[in-house]
Amino acid sequence: QRPKLATYLDTREGLTTGSNDKFLRLWWEVSFDNTCWNALPGLNTDDIEYKWFPCVKGGEFRRWEGNKEYVVNWYKDGAELKGFKDESTGRVRSHNYNGEYAFKAGITWSNISSGEFSVRSVPNGFMFDTKGPMGFPAFPDDVSEYAINGFLNSSVTSYLIKMLAPTLDFKIGHILNLPFDVEAAKASSSASRDAVKISLNDWNEYETSWGFKNNPLI
């Protein structure tokens, strides 16, 4: 019997802003120079003056890489977002602030899809929201994100996930309960890495990609 993927993958739900219209923008809608493109895990954003930070937010079906279009207002460690309250109740509307997982490289997927399940690699530097939860290899020196990415983008996962989530609402629990063939995943990691590079090059051909600006997150 194969172990569950939960043994090898840590997952976290994404940020709920309380108002995406207020706190999220497409990256080309804000100042490029007022966006922090090189945040690393553990960064204390209280110490820097950038207002906007890249944020993965699910998106359309796309495997391996891409769908990197949004930024979130995280000025001074998200002070405005964290203080955003419901006017009628006084309760804070935002929650799940990514914590120690903010800006950490991993994988993401769209939690709701009209088609196939798809997973994408995410480099350091991103927040993530509720539509784009993230996973992080529990033993990266043994089973890399590329190995897990390859497994989750495989035809085997596509078949199994439709049984676990027939409504195409892909919850974290569905992902973690997948039976994981560790050795097969390791064997596919090199091909998965190549697929990520090809997908990234393709993504950077789009006008909505910031790759043409020689961005460090490409």
Short mmCIF file of C-alpha atoms in Angstrom, two decimals:
data_model
loop_
_atom_site.label_atom_id
_atom_site.label_comp_id
_atom_site.label_asym_id
_atom_site.label_seq_id
_atom_site.Cartn_x
_atom_site.Cartn_y
_atom_site.Cartn_z
CA GLN A 1 0.00 0.00 0.00
CA ARG A 2 1.38 3.38 -1.03
CA PRO A 3 1.60 6.23 1.48
CA LYS A 4 -0.63 9.25 1.21
CA LEU A 5 0.83 12.39 -0.34
CA ALA A 6 0.29 14.05 3.07
CA THR A 7 3.45 12.26 4.24
CA TYR A 8 5.56 14.23 1.75
CA LEU A 9 3.69 17.51 1.28
CA ASP A 10 2.84 20.29 3.73
CA THR A 11 -0.12 22.40 2.58
CA ARG A 12 -1.59 25.70 3.63
CA GLU A 13 -4.78 27.52 2.77
CA GLY A 14 -4.32 30.94 1.27
CA LEU A 15 -4.98 34.47 2.38
CA THR A 16 -8.54 35.82 2.51
CA THR A 17 -8.30 39.59 2.01
CA GLY A 18 -11.89 40.45 2.97
CA SER A 19 -12.11 42.52 -0.22
CA ASN A 20 -10.20 41.53 -3.33
CA ASP A 21 -11.38 44.71 -5.05
CA LYS A 22 -9.63 46.75 -2.38
CA PHE A 23 -6.43 44.78 -1.83
CA LEU A 24 -5.65 42.85 -5.03
CA ARG A 25 -4.53 44.25 -8.39
CA LEU A 26 -3.17 42.89 -11.63
CA TRP A 27 0.56 43.61 -11.62
CA TRP A 28 0.37 46.04 -14.55
CA GLU A 29 -2.25 48.16 -12.76
CA VAL A 30 0.20 49.40 -10.12
CA SER A 31 3.67 50.92 -10.05
CA PHE A 32 6.30 48.39 -11.08
CA ASP A 33 8.84 50.20 -8.91
CA ASN A 34 6.54 50.06 -5.86
CA THR A 35 6.28 46.27 -6.11
CA CYS A 36 8.66 44.00 -4.19
CA TRP A 37 9.86 41.43 -6.72
CA ASN A 38 12.51 39.71 -4.65
CA ALA A 39 10.98 38.91 -1.25
CA LEU A 40 12.46 35.89 0.48
CA PRO A 41 10.94 33.66 3.17
CA GLY A 42 11.16 35.28 6.59
CA LEU A 43 11.29 38.83 5.20
CA ASN A 44 10.08 41.43 7.71
CA THR A 45 8.02 43.68 5.45
CA ASP A 46 7.72 46.27 8.22
CA ASP A 47 11.26 47.30 7.32
CA ILE A 48 10.68 48.06 3.62
CA GLU A 49 8.59 50.63 1.79
CA TYR A 50 7.10 48.51 -0.99
CA LYS A 51 3.30 48.44 -1.09
CA TRP A 52 2.65 45.57 -3.49
CA PHE A 53 3.81 41.95 -3.40
CA PRO A 54 3.24 39.17 -5.97
CA CYS A 55 0.39 36.83 -5.10
CA VAL A 56 -0.76 33.58 -6.71
CA LYS A 57 -4.50 33.36 -7.09
CA GLY A 58 -5.48 30.15 -8.84
CA GLY A 59 -6.64 31.05 -12.32
CA GLU A 60 -7.43 29.14 -15.47
CA PHE A 61 -6.23 25.65 -16.31
CA ARG A 62 -2.47 25.70 -16.73
CA ARG A 63 0.12 23.11 -15.80
CA TRP A 64 3.76 23.43 -14.67
CA GLU A 65 4.19 27.24 -14.53
CA GLY A 66 2.36 30.53 -15.07
CA ASN A 67 -0.80 32.29 -13.90
CA LYS A 68 1.37 34.84 -12.10
CA GLU A 69 -0.67 38.00 -12.62
CA TYR A 70 -1.70 39.45 -9.27
CA VAL A 71 -0.17 41.56 -6.53
CA VAL A 72 -1.52 42.18 -3.04
CA ASN A 73 -1.27 45.27 -0.83
CA TRP A 74 1.07 44.04 1.89
CA TYR A 75 2.48 47.41 2.92
CA LYS A 76 3.98 47.32 6.41
CA ASP A 77 3.22 43.63 6.85
CA GLY A 78 -0.32 44.02 5.54
CA ALA A 79 -1.33 46.57 8.18
CA GLU A 80 -4.31 47.93 6.22
CA LEU A 81 -5.49 44.49 5.16
CA LYS A 82 -5.19 43.04 8.64
CA GLY A 83 -7.15 45.98 10.06
CA PHE A 84 -9.94 45.81 7.47
CA LYS A 85 -13.21 45.43 9.41
CA ASP A 86 -16.86 44.85 8.64
CA GLU A 87 -18.56 48.21 9.22
CA SER A 88 -21.67 46.65 10.73
CA THR A 89 -20.02 44.19 13.13
CA GLY A 90 -16.54 45.58 13.68
CA ARG A 91 -15.04 42.16 12.99
CA VAL A 92 -11.84 41.84 10.96
CA ARG A 93 -12.76 40.44 7.56
CA SER A 94 -9.36 39.12 6.51
CA HIS A 95 -7.61 36.00 7.81
CA ASN A 96 -4.91 33.40 7.05
CA TYR A 97 -1.89 35.62 6.49
CA ASN A 98 0.43 32.87 5.15
CA GLY A 99 2.66 33.24 8.23
CA GLU A 100 6.04 31.53 7.95
CA TYR A 101 5.06 30.24 4.50
CA ALA A 102 4.82 33.69 2.94
CA PHE A 103 7.24 34.14 0.02
CA LYS A 104 8.32 30.48 0.19
CA ALA A 105 8.76 28.45 -3.01
CA GLY A 106 6.38 25.55 -3.56
CA ILE A 107 3.52 24.45 -5.77
CA THR A 108 0.00 25.80 -6.23
CA TRP A 109 -3.25 24.81 -7.91
CA SER A 110 -6.63 26.36 -8.62
CA ASN A 111 -9.05 25.05 -6.04
CA ILE A 112 -11.98 25.26 -8.44
CA SER A 113 -11.78 24.27 -12.09
CA SER A 114 -14.08 23.75 -15.02
CA GLY A 115 -11.74 21.12 -16.42
CA GLU A 116 -8.65 19.12 -15.48
CA PHE A 117 -6.70 19.48 -12.27
CA SER A 118 -3.44 21.38 -12.80
CA VAL A 119 -0.46 22.24 -10.62
CA ARG A 120 2.19 24.94 -11.07
CA SER A 121 5.58 25.66 -9.53
CA VAL A 122 5.91 28.91 -7.60
CA PRO A 123 9.35 30.45 -6.88
CA ASN A 124 10.25 32.43 -3.78
CA GLY A 125 8.59 35.82 -3.52
CA PHE A 126 4.85 35.15 -3.54
CA MET A 127 1.97 35.47 -1.14
CA PHE A 128 -0.95 33.14 -1.91
CA ASP A 129 -4.69 33.54 -1.56
CA THR A 130 -7.68 31.30 -0.91
CA LYS A 131 -8.18 30.50 -4.62
CA GLY A 132 -4.58 29.34 -4.92
CA PRO A 133 -3.53 27.27 -1.88
CA MET A 134 0.07 26.10 -1.80
CA GLY A 135 2.01 22.97 -0.99
CA PHE A 136 5.60 22.66 0.23
CA PRO A 137 7.74 19.49 0.10
CA ALA A 138 8.13 18.10 3.61
CA PHE A 139 11.45 16.44 2.69
CA PRO A 140 12.81 18.57 -0.19
CA ASP A 141 16.23 16.89 -0.16
CA ASP A 142 14.55 13.55 -0.76
CA VAL A 143 11.35 14.30 -2.71
CA SER A 144 11.60 17.64 -4.53
CA GLU A 145 8.83 19.96 -5.59
CA TYR A 146 9.49 18.82 -9.17
CA ALA A 147 8.81 15.21 -8.23
CA ILE A 148 5.55 16.18 -6.56
CA ASN A 149 4.64 18.57 -9.38
CA GLY A 150 5.16 15.78 -11.91
CA PHE A 151 3.01 13.37 -9.92
CA LEU A 152 0.17 15.86 -9.49
CA ASN A 153 0.18 16.77 -13.19
CA SER A 154 0.16 13.12 -14.26
CA SER A 155 -2.67 11.20 -15.89
CA VAL A 156 -2.80 9.00 -12.76
CA THR A 157 -3.61 11.97 -10.55
CA SER A 158 -6.08 13.28 -13.13
CA TYR A 159 -7.94 9.95 -12.92
CA LEU A 160 -7.85 9.69 -9.13
CA ILE A 161 -8.73 13.30 -8.35
CA LYS A 162 -11.96 13.02 -10.33
CA MET A 163 -13.07 10.31 -7.95
CA LEU A 164 -12.05 12.27 -4.86
CA ALA A 165 -13.46 15.58 -6.12
CA PRO A 166 -16.16 14.83 -8.73
CA THR A 167 -17.48 18.42 -8.54
CA LEU A 168 -14.01 19.77 -9.53
CA ASP A 169 -13.73 21.66 -6.23
CA PHE A 170 -10.20 20.62 -5.29
CA LYS A 171 -9.83 20.87 -1.52
CA ILE A 172 -6.53 20.41 0.30
CA GLY A 173 -7.81 17.16 1.77
CA HIS A 174 -8.37 15.72 -1.70
CA ILE A 175 -4.76 16.40 -2.62
CA LEU A 176 -3.27 15.05 0.58
CA ASN A 177 -5.25 11.80 0.39
CA LEU A 178 -3.83 10.83 -3.00
CA PRO A 179 -1.75 7.61 -2.92
CA PHE A 180 1.83 8.61 -3.68
CA ASP A 181 4.31 6.43 -5.57
CA VAL A 182 7.53 7.89 -4.20
CA GLU A 183 10.02 6.17 -6.49
CA ALA A 184 8.02 6.86 -9.64
CA ALA A 185 7.74 10.52 -8.65
CA LYS A 186 11.49 10.77 -8.09
CA ALA A 187 12.13 9.19 -11.48
CA SER A 188 9.95 11.83 -13.15
CA SER A 189 11.52 14.84 -11.43
CA SER A 190 13.98 15.63 -14.24
CA ALA A 191 11.23 15.57 -16.88
CA SER A 192 9.05 17.67 -14.59
CA ARG A 193 11.82 20.26 -14.19
CA ASP A 194 12.11 20.47 -18.00
CA ALA A 195 8.33 20.87 -18.33
CA VAL A 196 8.39 23.75 -15.82
CA LYS A 197 11.12 25.52 -17.82
CA ILE A 198 9.23 25.07 -21.10
CA SER A 199 5.98 26.29 -19.55
CA LEU A 200 7.73 29.31 -18.03
CA ASN A 201 9.25 30.26 -21.40
CA ASP A 202 5.80 29.97 -22.95
CA TRP A 203 4.23 32.07 -20.20
CA ASN A 204 6.80 34.81 -20.67
CA GLU A 205 5.74 35.16 -24.31
CA TYR A 206 2.40 36.58 -23.14
CA GLU A 207 1.96 40.34 -22.88
CA THR A 208 0.57 39.85 -19.38
CA SER A 209 3.80 38.25 -18.17
CA TRP A 210 6.34 40.41 -16.37
CA GLY A 211 9.14 38.25 -17.78
CA PHE A 212 9.86 40.75 -20.51
CA LYS A 213 10.97 43.19 -17.79
CA ASN A 214 13.79 40.86 -16.73
CA ASN A 215 12.00 40.27 -13.47
CA PRO A 216 13.83 38.12 -10.90
CA LEU A 217 10.69 36.02 -10.35
CA ILE A 218 10.71 34.58 -13.87
#
